[in-house]
Structure formats: structure tokens, C-alpha cells
Coordinates of C-alpha atoms and ligand atoms in Angstrom, one line a residue:
X1 CA -0.2 0.0 -0.2
X2 CA 1.0 3.5 -0.4
X3 CA 0.8 6.1 1.7
X4 CA 0.1 9.5 1.0
X5 CA 3.3 11.7 0.6
X6 CA 3.5 15.4 1.1
X7 CA 3.2 17.3 -1.7
X8 CA 7.1 18.2 -3.1
X9 CA 6.8 21.9 -2.9
X10 CA 8.5 23.3 -6.3
X11 CA 11.0 25.5 -4.8
X12 CA 11.2 28.8 -7.0
X13 CA 14.0 31.4 -5.3
X14 CA 13.3 34.7 -6.4
X15 CA 15.8 37.5 -6.7
X16 CA 14.7 41.0 -6.8
X17 CA 17.1 43.5 -8.5
X18 CA 17.7 46.8 -10.2
X19 CA 20.5 46.1 -12.3
X20 CA 19.8 45.3 -15.8
X21 CA 19.6 41.6 -17.3
X22 CA 22.7 42.3 -19.0
X23 CA 24.7 42.5 -15.6
X24 CA 22.9 39.1 -14.3
X25 CA 24.5 35.9 -14.9
X26 CA 22.2 33.2 -15.9
X27 CA 21.8 30.2 -18.0
X28 CA 18.5 31.8 -19.8
X29 CA 17.8 35.2 -20.2
X30 CA 13.6 36.1 -20.8
X31 CA 13.0 39.1 -22.8
X32 CA 9.7 40.3 -23.3
X33 CA 8.4 41.9 -26.4
X34 CA 5.5 43.8 -27.3
X35 CA 3.9 44.0 -31.1
X36 CA 3.1 47.7 -30.6
X37 CA 6.7 49.0 -30.1
X38 CA 6.4 52.4 -29.0
X39 CA 9.4 54.5 -28.5
X40 CA 9.3 55.3 -25.0
X41 CA 8.5 51.5 -23.6
X42 CA 11.2 49.9 -22.5
X43 CA 10.1 46.4 -24.0
X44 CA 10.0 47.7 -27.3
X45 CA 10.4 45.3 -30.3
X46 CA 14.0 46.8 -30.9
X47 CA 15.6 47.5 -27.7
X48 CA 14.6 44.0 -26.6
X49 CA 15.5 42.5 -29.5
X50 CA 19.2 44.4 -29.8
X51 CA 22.3 43.2 -28.5
X52 CA 22.4 46.0 -25.8
X53 CA 20.2 44.1 -23.2
X54 CA 22.6 41.1 -23.4
X55 CA 25.2 40.3 -21.0
X56 CA 28.8 41.5 -22.7
X57 CA 30.0 37.9 -22.1
X58 CA 27.6 35.8 -24.0
X59 CA 28.3 35.3 -27.5
X60 CA 25.6 35.9 -29.5
X61 CA 24.5 36.0 -33.6
X62 CA 24.6 39.3 -35.0
X63 CA 20.5 40.8 -35.4
X64 CA 18.9 38.5 -33.6
X65 CA 15.5 39.9 -34.8
X66 CA 16.3 39.3 -38.0
X67 CA 17.2 35.1 -37.2
X68 CA 13.9 34.8 -35.2
X69 CA 11.9 36.1 -37.9
X70 CA 13.3 33.5 -39.8
X71 CA 12.0 31.0 -37.2
X72 CA 8.7 32.6 -37.6
X73 CA 9.0 33.8 -34.5
X74 CA 6.3 36.9 -34.3
X75 CA 5.6 39.2 -31.1
X76 CA 2.4 38.3 -30.8
X77 CA 2.1 35.2 -31.8
X78 CA 2.0 32.9 -28.6
X79 CA 5.2 31.5 -29.2
X80 CA 8.2 31.7 -27.6
X81 CA 11.4 33.0 -29.7
X82 CA 14.9 30.9 -28.4
X83 CA 18.3 31.8 -29.5
X84 CA 21.5 30.0 -28.1
X85 CA 24.3 31.6 -27.3
X86 CA 28.0 31.1 -26.0
X87 CA 29.6 32.0 -22.5
X88 CA 33.1 30.3 -22.2
X89 CA 32.1 27.7 -25.0
X90 CA 28.9 26.6 -22.6
X91 CA 25.4 27.3 -24.3
X92 CA 23.3 30.6 -22.6
X93 CA 20.0 30.9 -23.8
X94 CA 17.7 33.8 -24.9
X95 CA 14.4 33.3 -24.4
X96 CA 11.7 36.1 -26.5
X97 CA 8.5 35.8 -25.3
X98 CA 5.8 38.3 -27.2
X99 CA 2.9 39.5 -25.0
X100 CA -0.2 40.1 -26.7
X101 CA -1.2 43.7 -28.2
X102 CA -2.8 45.9 -26.1
X103 CA -5.6 46.0 -28.1
X104 CA -6.5 42.7 -26.8
X105 CA -8.6 42.7 -23.6
X106 CA -6.9 42.8 -20.0
X107 CA -7.9 39.3 -18.6
X108 CA -6.9 37.6 -22.2
X109 CA -3.6 39.6 -22.0
X110 CA -2.5 38.3 -18.7
X111 CA -3.5 35.2 -19.5
X112 CA -1.1 35.5 -23.0
X113 CA 1.4 36.4 -20.5
X114 CA 0.8 33.1 -18.0
X115 CA 1.1 30.7 -21.4
X116 CA 4.5 32.7 -22.4
X117 CA 6.4 32.2 -19.2
X118 CA 4.5 28.6 -18.8
X119 CA 6.2 28.1 -22.3
X120 CA 10.0 29.2 -20.7
X121 CA 9.4 26.6 -18.4
X122 CA 8.6 23.9 -20.8
X123 CA 11.6 25.2 -22.4
X124 CA 13.9 25.1 -19.6
X125 CA 12.9 21.3 -19.2
X126 CA 14.1 20.4 -22.7
X127 CA 17.2 21.9 -22.4
X128 CA 17.7 21.2 -18.8
X129 CA 18.3 24.5 -17.6
X130 CA 17.1 26.2 -13.8
X131 CA 18.8 29.7 -13.7
X132 CA 16.9 32.1 -15.4
X133 CA 16.8 36.3 -15.5
X134 CA 13.9 37.8 -16.7
X135 CA 13.7 42.0 -17.7
X136 CA 10.1 42.5 -16.7
X137 CA 7.5 44.0 -19.1
X138 CA 6.5 47.3 -17.7
X139 CA 2.8 45.7 -15.7
X140 CA 1.1 48.6 -18.3
X141 CA 1.5 46.6 -21.2
X142 CA -0.3 43.5 -19.3
X143 CA -3.2 45.6 -17.8
X144 CA -2.0 45.1 -14.1
X145 CA 0.6 46.7 -11.5
X146 CA 3.7 45.9 -10.9
X147 CA 2.3 43.7 -7.6
X148 CA 0.2 41.7 -9.9
X149 CA 2.9 41.2 -12.5
X150 CA 5.5 39.6 -9.4
X151 CA 2.6 37.3 -8.6
X152 CA 1.8 36.3 -11.9
X153 CA 5.1 35.9 -12.5
X154 CA 6.2 33.8 -9.6
X155 CA 2.4 31.5 -9.3
X156 CA 2.8 30.7 -12.9
X157 CA 6.1 29.3 -13.0
X158 CA 5.1 27.0 -10.0
X159 CA 2.4 25.8 -11.2
X160 CA 4.1 25.3 -14.6
X161 CA 6.7 23.4 -13.0
X162 CA 4.4 21.0 -11.0
X163 CA 4.7 17.4 -12.2
X164 CA 2.8 14.6 -10.4
X165 CA 5.8 12.1 -10.5
X166 CA 5.7 10.2 -7.0
X167 CA 4.8 7.1 -8.8
X168 CA 7.3 7.6 -11.4
X169 CA 10.6 5.6 -10.0
X170 CA 13.1 6.5 -13.4
X171 CA 14.8 9.8 -12.2
X172 CA 15.6 10.9 -15.5
X173 CA 11.8 11.3 -15.7
X174 CA 11.6 13.7 -12.9
X175 CA 11.5 17.2 -14.5
X176 CA 12.9 19.9 -12.6
X177 CA 11.6 21.4 -9.6
X178 CA 14.3 24.2 -8.6
X179 CA 14.1 27.3 -10.4
X180 CA 16.2 30.3 -9.4
X181 CA 14.8 33.5 -10.3
X182 CA 15.9 36.8 -10.8
X183 CA 13.7 39.6 -11.7
X184 CA 14.9 42.7 -12.6
X185 CA 13.1 46.3 -12.3
X186 CA 13.8 50.2 -11.7
X187 CA 14.5 50.4 -7.7
X188 CA 11.2 52.4 -6.6
X189 CA 9.1 49.3 -8.0
X190 CA 10.7 46.9 -5.4
X191 CA 8.3 46.6 -2.8
X192 CA 5.1 46.3 -4.6
X193 CA 6.9 43.5 -6.8
X194 CA 8.0 42.0 -3.6
X195 CA 4.6 41.3 -2.2
X196 CA 3.5 39.8 -5.3
X197 CA 6.2 37.4 -5.4
X198 CA 5.2 36.3 -1.9
X199 CA 1.8 36.1 -2.9
X200 CA 2.5 34.6 -6.1
X201 CA 4.6 31.4 -4.2
X202 CA 1.4 30.9 -1.8
X203 CA -1.0 30.5 -4.8
X204 CA 1.4 28.5 -7.1
X205 CA 2.4 26.1 -4.0
X206 CA -1.6 26.0 -3.0
X207 CA -2.7 25.3 -6.7
X208 CA -0.3 22.9 -6.6
X209 CA -1.4 21.5 -3.7
X210 CA -5.2 20.9 -4.8
X211 CA -3.5 19.5 -7.9
X212 CA -1.8 16.7 -6.0
X213 CA -4.7 15.8 -3.9
X214 CA -6.5 15.4 -7.3
X215 CA -3.9 13.6 -9.2
X216 CA -3.6 10.6 -6.1
X217 CA -5.1 7.2 -6.8
X218 CA -8.5 7.4 -5.4
X219 CA -7.1 3.9 -3.0
X220 CA -4.3 6.2 -1.9
X221 CA -6.2 9.4 -0.8
X222 CA -9.3 7.3 0.7
X223 CA -11.6 9.5 2.4
X224 CA -10.2 8.4 5.6
X225 CA -6.4 9.9 4.1
X226 CA -8.2 13.1 2.4
X227 CA -9.5 14.3 5.6
X228 CA -6.4 13.5 7.5
X229 CA -4.4 15.4 4.8
X230 CA -6.9 18.7 5.2
X231 CA -6.5 18.3 8.7
X232 CA -3.0 18.7 8.7
X233 CA -3.7 22.0 6.3
X234 CA -4.7 24.3 9.9
X235 CA -1.3 22.8 11.7
X236 CA 0.8 25.9 12.7
X237 CA -2.0 28.2 11.6
X238 CA -3.2 30.2 14.6
X239 CA -5.9 31.9 12.1
X240 CA -7.1 28.5 11.3
X241 CA -8.9 26.0 13.0
X242 CA -10.4 22.3 11.7
X243 CA -13.2 19.6 13.2
X244 CA -13.4 16.3 11.9
X245 CA -16.7 14.3 11.7
X246 CA -16.2 10.3 11.5
X247 CA -19.2 8.1 10.1
X248 CA -20.9 7.8 13.2
X249 CA -21.0 11.8 13.6
X250 CA -22.0 12.0 10.3
X251 CA -24.8 10.2 11.2
X252 CA -25.6 11.5 14.2
X253 CA -25.8 14.9 12.5
X254 CA -28.2 13.6 10.1
X255 CA -26.4 13.9 6.9
X256 CA -28.0 11.0 5.2
X257 CA -27.1 12.1 2.0
X258 CA -23.2 11.7 2.8
X259 CA -23.8 9.0 5.2
X260 CA -26.0 7.4 2.2
X261 CA -23.7 7.8 -0.3
X262 CA -20.5 5.7 1.6
X263 CA -22.1 3.1 2.4
X264 CA -21.2 1.1 -0.4
X265 CA -17.7 1.6 0.0
X266 CA -15.2 -0.2 3.0
X267 CA -13.9 3.3 3.4
X268 CA -15.7 5.6 6.1
X269 CA -16.8 9.5 4.9
X270 CA -15.6 12.5 6.4
X271 CA -16.9 15.8 6.7
X272 CA -14.6 18.4 7.5
X273 CA -15.2 21.9 8.4
X274 CA -12.1 24.5 8.9
X275 CA -12.8 28.2 9.9
X276 CA -9.9 30.9 9.2
X277 CA -10.8 33.9 11.5
X278 CA -10.2 37.4 10.2
X279 CA -7.8 39.7 12.5
X280 CA -10.0 42.6 11.6
X281 CA -12.8 42.8 13.7
X282 CA -16.6 42.9 12.4
X283 CA -15.5 41.2 9.1
X284 CA -17.9 39.2 6.9
X285 CA -18.0 35.7 6.7
X286 CA -17.2 34.0 3.6
X287 CA -18.6 30.0 3.9
X288 CA -17.3 27.6 1.2
X289 CA -18.0 24.1 0.6
X290 CA -16.1 21.4 -1.5
X291 CA -17.8 17.8 -3.3
X292 CA -14.8 15.4 -2.2
X293 CA -16.0 12.4 -4.0
X294 CA -12.4 10.6 -3.6
X295 CA -13.9 7.9 -6.2
X296 CA -17.5 7.7 -7.9
X297 CA -17.7 4.5 -9.7
X298 CA -21.5 5.7 -10.1
X299 CA -22.6 3.4 -7.1
X300 CA -25.0 0.7 -8.2
X301 CA -25.8 3.0 -11.2
X302 CA -22.6 2.0 -12.2
X303 CA -20.7 4.3 -14.9
X304 CA -19.4 2.4 -18.0
X305 CA -15.4 1.4 -17.8
X306 CA -14.0 4.2 -20.4
X307 CA -12.5 7.1 -18.4
X308 CA -13.9 5.5 -15.1
X309 CA -10.5 6.6 -14.1
X310 CA -10.6 9.8 -14.4
X311 CA -13.1 10.0 -10.9
X312 CA -10.8 9.4 -8.8
X313 CA -11.1 13.4 -9.3
X314 CA -14.4 13.7 -8.0
X315 CA -12.8 15.1 -5.1
X316 CA -11.1 18.5 -6.8
X317 CA -13.6 20.8 -5.2
X318 CA -13.1 19.9 -1.7
X319 CA -9.7 20.6 -2.8
X320 CA -9.9 23.6 -4.3
X321 CA -11.5 24.4 -0.9
X322 CA -8.6 23.3 1.4
X323 CA -5.7 24.6 -0.5
X324 CA -7.7 27.7 -0.3
X325 CA -7.3 27.3 3.4
X326 CA -3.9 26.9 3.0
X327 CA -3.2 29.8 1.5
X328 CA -5.0 32.2 3.0
X329 CA -4.0 31.4 6.3
X330 CA -0.5 33.0 5.2
X331 CA -2.6 36.1 2.9
X332 CA -4.7 36.6 5.7
X333 CA -7.7 38.3 3.5
X334 CA -10.3 40.4 5.6
X335 CA -13.0 38.4 5.9
X336 CA -14.1 35.4 7.8
X337 CA -13.9 32.2 5.6
X338 CA -15.8 29.1 6.6
X339 CA -14.9 25.8 4.6
X340 CA -17.0 22.7 4.9
X341 CA -15.6 19.2 2.8
X342 CA -18.0 16.3 2.3
X343 CA -15.7 13.4 1.4
X344 CA -17.0 10.1 0.5
X345 CA -15.9 7.1 -1.8
X346 CA -19.0 5.7 -4.2
X347 CA -18.8 2.3 -5.0
X348 CA -21.5 -0.4 -5.7
X349 CA -21.7 -3.5 -3.0
X350 CA -24.1 -5.4 -1.2
X351 CA -23.9 -2.3 1.1
X352 CA -24.4 0.1 -1.2
X353 CA -27.6 3.1 -1.8
X354 CA -30.0 1.9 -4.0
X355 CA -32.2 3.5 -6.7
X356 CA -35.5 4.5 -5.2
X357 CA -34.1 5.0 -1.8
X358 CA -35.1 8.1 0.2
X359 CA -32.9 10.5 2.3
X360 CA -33.3 12.8 4.9
X361 CA -30.5 15.5 4.8
X362 CA -29.6 17.4 7.5
X363 CA -32.1 19.7 7.1
X364 CA -34.6 17.3 7.1
X365 CA -35.4 17.8 3.5
X366 CA -35.8 14.3 1.5
X367 CA -35.0 13.3 -1.5
X368 CA -35.6 10.4 -3.7
X369 CA -32.2 9.0 -5.2
X370 CA -33.4 7.7 -8.8
X371 CA -29.9 6.9 -10.0
X372 CA -27.0 6.6 -7.4
X373 CA -24.8 8.3 -9.9
X374 CA -26.0 11.5 -9.3
X375 CA -24.1 11.0 -5.9
X376 CA -22.1 14.6 -5.7
X377 CA -25.6 16.8 -5.0
X378 CA -26.4 14.2 -2.2
X379 CA -23.2 14.9 -0.2
X380 CA -23.3 18.8 -1.0
X381 CA -27.2 19.1 -0.2
X382 CA -25.5 18.1 3.5
X383 CA -22.7 20.2 3.4
X384 CA -24.6 23.2 2.4
X385 CA -28.0 22.9 5.0
X386 CA -24.9 22.5 8.0
X387 CA -23.0 25.7 6.4
X388 CA -26.1 27.9 6.3
X389 CA -27.4 26.1 10.0
X390 CA -24.3 26.4 11.9
X391 CA -23.0 30.1 10.6
X392 CA -24.2 33.7 9.5
X393 CA -23.0 34.2 6.4
X394 CA -22.8 37.3 3.8
X395 CA -22.0 34.6 0.9
X396 CA -21.7 31.0 0.1
X397 CA -19.6 29.2 -3.0
X398 CA -19.9 25.7 -3.6
X399 CA -17.5 24.1 -5.7
X400 CA -17.7 20.7 -7.1
X401 CA -17.6 18.4 -10.3
X402 CA -21.2 17.9 -10.5
X403 CA -22.0 17.2 -13.7
X404 CA -21.1 15.6 -17.6
X405 CA -23.6 18.3 -18.7
X406 CA -21.8 20.9 -17.4
X407 CA -18.8 19.4 -18.9
X408 CA -20.6 19.3 -22.5
X409 CA -21.8 22.6 -22.0
X410 CA -18.8 24.7 -21.7
X411 CA -16.1 22.7 -21.9
X412 CA -12.5 22.7 -20.5
X413 CA -12.2 26.3 -20.4
X414 CA -14.7 28.0 -18.2
X415 CA -16.7 26.7 -15.7
X416 CA -20.4 27.1 -14.9
X417 CA -22.0 29.8 -12.6
X418 CA -25.5 29.3 -11.5
X419 CA -26.7 31.7 -9.1
X420 CA -30.0 34.4 -8.1
X421 CA -27.4 37.1 -6.4
X422 CA -26.2 39.3 -9.3
X423 CA -23.4 41.1 -6.8
X424 CA -22.0 37.5 -6.1
X425 CA -22.2 36.5 -9.8
X426 CA -20.6 39.8 -11.1
X427 CA -18.0 39.4 -8.4
X428 CA -17.2 36.0 -8.9
X429 CA -17.2 36.5 -12.4
X430 CA -14.7 39.6 -12.1
X431 CA -12.1 37.3 -9.7
X432 CA -12.2 34.4 -12.5
X433 CA -11.5 36.4 -15.6
X434 CA -8.3 38.5 -13.3
X435 CA -7.1 35.2 -12.0
X436 CA -7.0 32.8 -14.8
X437 CA -9.9 30.5 -13.5
X438 CA -12.4 31.9 -15.8
X439 CA -16.7 31.2 -15.1
X440 CA -19.4 31.4 -17.5
X441 CA -23.1 32.0 -15.8
X442 CA -26.2 29.1 -16.6
X443 CA -29.6 30.6 -16.9
X444 CA -30.6 30.2 -13.0
X445 CA -34.6 30.4 -13.7
X446 CA -36.8 29.2 -12.1
X447 CA -38.9 27.6 -15.1
X448 CA -36.3 24.7 -14.4
X449 CA -37.1 24.0 -11.1
X450 CA -40.0 21.7 -11.5
X451 CA -37.2 19.4 -13.3
X452 CA -36.3 17.8 -9.8
X453 CA -39.8 17.6 -7.8
X454 CA -40.5 13.9 -6.7
X455 CA -44.0 12.2 -6.3
X456 CA -42.5 10.1 -2.9
X457 CA -40.0 13.1 -1.6
X458 CA -39.1 16.7 -1.0
X459 CA -37.0 16.5 -4.1
X460 CA -35.4 14.2 -6.5
X461 CA -31.7 14.1 -7.2
X462 CA -31.9 13.5 -11.2
X463 CA -33.6 16.1 -13.6
X464 CA -36.9 14.6 -15.4
X465 CA -35.8 14.5 -19.2
X466 CA -38.2 17.2 -20.7
X467 CA -35.9 19.4 -19.2
X468 CA -32.4 18.1 -20.2
X469 CA -30.0 20.8 -19.1
X470 CA -28.4 18.6 -16.7
X471 CA -26.3 20.9 -15.0
X472 CA -28.5 23.5 -13.8
X473 CA -31.3 21.1 -12.8
X474 CA -28.6 19.8 -10.6
X475 CA -28.1 23.3 -9.5
X476 CA -31.9 23.4 -8.3
X477 CA -31.6 20.5 -6.4
X478 CA -28.8 22.1 -4.4
X479 CA -31.0 25.4 -3.9
X480 CA -33.2 23.2 -1.3
X481 CA -30.5 23.5 0.9
X482 CA -29.3 26.6 1.3
X483 CA -32.0 29.0 2.5
X484 CA -31.8 33.1 1.6
X485 CA -28.3 32.8 1.6
X486 CA -27.0 34.8 -1.4
X487 CA -25.1 31.6 -2.6
X488 CA -22.9 30.3 -5.8
X489 CA -22.5 27.3 -7.1
X490 CA -20.0 26.6 -9.2
X491 CA -19.9 23.3 -11.4
X492 CA -16.0 22.3 -12.2
X493 CA -16.7 18.9 -14.0
X494 CA -15.3 20.0 -17.2
X495 CA -12.1 22.3 -16.1
X496 CA -10.5 19.9 -13.2
X497 CA -8.4 18.4 -15.2
X498 CA -7.0 17.5 -18.4
X499 CA -7.5 20.5 -19.5
X500 CA -5.7 21.0 -23.6
X501 CA -3.3 24.1 -24.7
X502 CA -2.6 25.6 -21.9
X503 CA 0.6 25.5 -21.1
X504 CA 0.9 25.7 -17.5
X505 CA -1.0 22.7 -17.2
X506 CA 0.0 19.1 -17.9
X507 CA -2.4 16.0 -18.3
X508 CA -3.9 15.5 -15.0
X509 CA -5.8 18.3 -12.2
X510 CA -5.8 21.9 -12.5
X511 CA -6.4 22.8 -9.3
X512 CA -8.8 25.4 -10.5
X513 CA -11.0 27.1 -8.2
X514 CA -7.8 28.2 -6.1
X515 CA -6.9 31.3 -8.0
X516 CA -10.2 32.4 -8.2
X517 CA -11.0 32.1 -4.4
X518 CA -7.4 33.7 -3.6
X519 CA -8.5 36.4 -5.4
X520 CA -12.2 37.0 -4.0
X521 CA -11.6 36.8 -0.9
X522 CA -8.6 38.8 -1.0
X523 CA -10.9 41.5 -2.7
X524 CA -13.6 41.1 -0.5
X525 CA -13.2 43.9 1.6
X526 CA -12.3 46.2 -1.3
X527 CA -15.6 45.5 -2.8
X528 CA -17.7 44.8 -0.2
X529 CA -16.7 46.9 2.9
X530 CA -16.1 45.6 6.6
X531 CA -19.8 45.1 6.6
X532 CA -22.1 42.6 8.2
X533 CA -25.0 43.4 6.5
X534 CA -26.3 40.4 4.1
X535 CA -26.0 41.3 0.5
X536 CA -28.7 42.3 -1.5
Ligands
BES601 N1 -18.7 13.1 -11.1 C1 -19.7 13.4 -11.8 C2 -19.6 14.3 -12.9 C3 -18.5 14.3 -14.0 C4 -18.5 13.7 -15.0 C5 -17.4 15.3 -13.7 C6 -17.5 14.1 -16.2 C7 -16.7 15.3 -14.0 C8 -16.9 14.4 -15.3 C9 -21.1 13.0 -11.1 O1 -21.2 12.6 -9.7 C10 -22.1 12.3 -12.1 O2 -21.7 11.5 -12.3 N2 -23.2 12.9 -12.8 C11 -24.0 12.4 -14.0 C12 -25.7 12.9 -13.3 C13 -26.4 12.5 -13.9 C14 -26.6 10.7 -13.3 C15 -28.2 13.2 -13.5 C16 -23.5 12.9 -14.9 O3 -23.3 14.1 -15.1 O4 -23.7 11.9 -16.1
MN602 MN1 -21.8 10.3 -9.9
ZN603 ZN1 -19.4 12.4 -9.2

């Protein structure tokens, strides 16, 4: 049996300097080129591509611009130009990352930058170099400030260097996990950049922690093990407290959804609550809920075998929520946060929950189980009912790999958001666009509500077929458990693993939601003030 290993943190050592890169010693030099040019712009093509920015002891071909052009590289194309030079007979690399034009939408410009940064990491892996000097671009070109430039640069390098390699025994297949970065910027910007760099370290590590939990096989990360992992998040943080409930306690709380889903498995379910107390008095309180199905076979309504392996990632919501708590313990936002994670394994067996069963949830609402594969809503229901009962919340957000329907509707780049609270929706959409965890709203209209009516219980766990819209009807099931708290449901089924084309991911988990939630929580008091009033 394998045991869960502590996630091996990719170490990114960052030095900030006001020396120009030409005076720095590194194995690779990174320049950013704006396609807009511009005369007073220090990253304009002419400057970035000139000999003047390269260390004097590095021999390079004379006309770098012409050389790059020959390879087909263009500044706005999203590719990274690569030129090899020599220092003392050893290779030194010059990398040219094109930025997006200023006319491009701000959120797309920063995403373009992230992908450029990630492609540098991929090149470093191939060239076996780990020491980089970056001539950071003017943040204005990215549509961000100095702090966010540092944050995005570092978080993205850490995300890009993540590799799930603990089961790969050949050391030659292990990619570098330690990078040395030197960031060159002018003096007055150092402080803001430093803050951003630290912020970026926390974000990157939290995203990777969530990914590692997802990538672990279900037989390693059982509900009990996952519960322990989440518990360990609070260690050493005064601001965090943790409560963990076992099967007996879950049953005693009246959570038949969570207990029911777990019935077919040898492994006990877990319900974990982490609280973060803001150092600021009277801060509002945000609730987070995560789906933690460590393996979803479908239960007696068993899934087809193709791609069933992917269902080890069915705990991505809980992983994102737990990793977010880990990050905010350091980042200390001006909001209180309470996070509930409902954790179970969904398997068929002689003791498994059966189609036709009726469950009574924490708030007394009963649900008819027509399909044991619609298990996520059954456990999230109990978590939502619990959190709104125990805490006075200003807002509540749940994250769940809930439906294949959402994955089909939106594909791998946008998670579905369902809410009736306009303000909360706007805030989440904005946090999504700036953080890189993009959201797209689905119509959460009451017309869909009757889809989950039941003849024998208060609500049915699958929608009636005429209503189709499986992501939305799942949302309406959950609505029975949130009372009148401002609530948003995020269906992350399509975005949590195997996302193509984004250079900072690899096949496997993405940690979707961590960047989003950190951004939401860190910005909350800027956008809402320190109010304990309920939002409209
Ligand atoms: N975990 C799945 C949803 C899922 C599917 C996540 C694909 C990621 C990729 C969920 O528990 C599930 O099985 N949902 C069913 C619901 C249906 C039975 C109403 C689905 O989407 O098919
Ligand atoms: Mn399922
Ligand atoms: Zn599931």
C-alpha cells in the first residue's frame, strides 16, 4: 500500500534586482516583446531584440531579430523565440516572449503572459536549465500593477513546474522542481513586486497542492486519508481551526446524503470544517463548500468503464477549498471564512445505497435517489444545509465536479456558475477573469425548478428528461439546502482535469478554483467593505 506523501513543493527562489539583465549571470535570459512597439516603451521590439540588453560575455549571432524572424517567430503569436548563445563555450539561452497587443482584452492579455511564462518553463525542461534572469515587462502592457505582475509571474512558474511524479521510479523522467529566478526591475517598484512575489508563491503552491490531492489514485487518497490531509492544513496556523466528523458523527448529525453515498464503500466518509478567523473585527463571513468524492464509480447506477479512472478527481472541489484555506492562512484576507468538505467514496456493493432509496438530509429535506451516480448533490446538500444552519454567512460558494452536462456545455476552459445573486455573480466573474479560473453563467431560472420534483419525496436527485439542462437542474436540487443566503454554485466538472493547450498545466489535475477563491477572498473587503450586513 502506498501512503500519501507530502506534496513536494517546487522551489522557486526569487531575487529582485534593479541591475539590468545584461549584468546578471544566468543560464537563460527572458525578454518580453510588445507587438505594439512604442518609442518610450522599454520593452519595445527594437530594444528587447537588440544586442544592448544581452550580457557582454555572451556570444550571440549579430542580428537576433532577423534570426528569430527566420524561425517564424512573431511577437504577438504566442510562441517563444529561442536563440542559443555561448559563454565560455557553454550554451546560454535567450528567450523572447511575445506579449499580446494592447488592443486585446485585459484578462486575455494576462492569460497570454501566463502561457508565455509557462512555455519558458517547458523550454527549460527540455534544455535542462533552471537559472533564469527575467527582464520583467512594464506591467501596464499586461493591464496589471507591479504587485500582480510579480504574483502572476511566480505563481505561473510554480504551476508550470508541477509534475505528479511520486510513482515514477525512473529519475530521468523527473522534471526540475527548483528554479532560480532573478527579476530585473527599476528600484521604486521593488516593494510592490516583492509583495506580489510572496503572494504568487502562496498561490502557486496552493494550486499545486490541490492538483496533487486530485492526481493521487483513489486507493491512496481514500476519504479517511483525504480527511487527514485536510486536517494537516491547519497545523501551525493560529488563524485556522479544524473539526473532523467520522461516520458515526455524520449519521448523528442527520446527514443521510453523505452517509448514504458512502454506504457501498469499505472506507468511512468524512465531513471536515475549517474556519479562518480574520484579524479584523466585524469582518463579514464567507462560506465555502467542496465536493470530495474520492472515487465515483457511479455506485449501483454504475458508470461505463471508459474514463472511469478520471473519477479519482471527483474530489477536486474539496481539494480547491482546502488548498485555498491553506493559502489564506498566510495571505490573511479581511474576511472570515468557513469551509466545509463532504468526503466519501461512491461504490456498488451489497451495502450500497440503491436506486429508489429515500434519504433525509441535515435540514430535514428528503430526497429520492433515482440514480446513485448523481451522488455529488446528495453530499453537497448536507454540507450546504449544515453551513447555513451553523454560521451566519454573507455569501456562500460551492465547488463541485457535479455534472457531465456542464462539462459538455462549456468544455475545459470555463466553469459553470449558477446563482440568483447578481452582485455575487459579478464578483465571482471578475475574480475568475483576473485570476485565470474563468467562469460562465448558466441561466438559473425558476422555469427549471420543477425538473427535480419527486412523487415520493421533497426532491429527486435527477432532473426529469424533458428539462434536459443537467447542470442547471442539479443546481436546482441544491437550492433546497441553502435557505436565503446569497449563494453561487460552481460546476467545475469540465475544468478540473485534462485541460488542453494551457501551457501551465499538464495532463492531470488543474487545481481549478484555488486562484479564483483566493482572488475573491482577498478582494472582498475592497469591493464590499467591512460590513456584516447581508448582501442584496
Ligand atoms: N462526478 C460526476 C460528474 C462528472 C462527469 C465529473 C464527468 C467530471 C467529468 C457526477 O457525480 C455524475 O456522475 N453526474 C451524473 C449525473 C446524472 C446521473 C444525473 C452525470 O453527469 O452523468
Ligand atoms: Mn456520479
Ligand atoms: Zn461524482
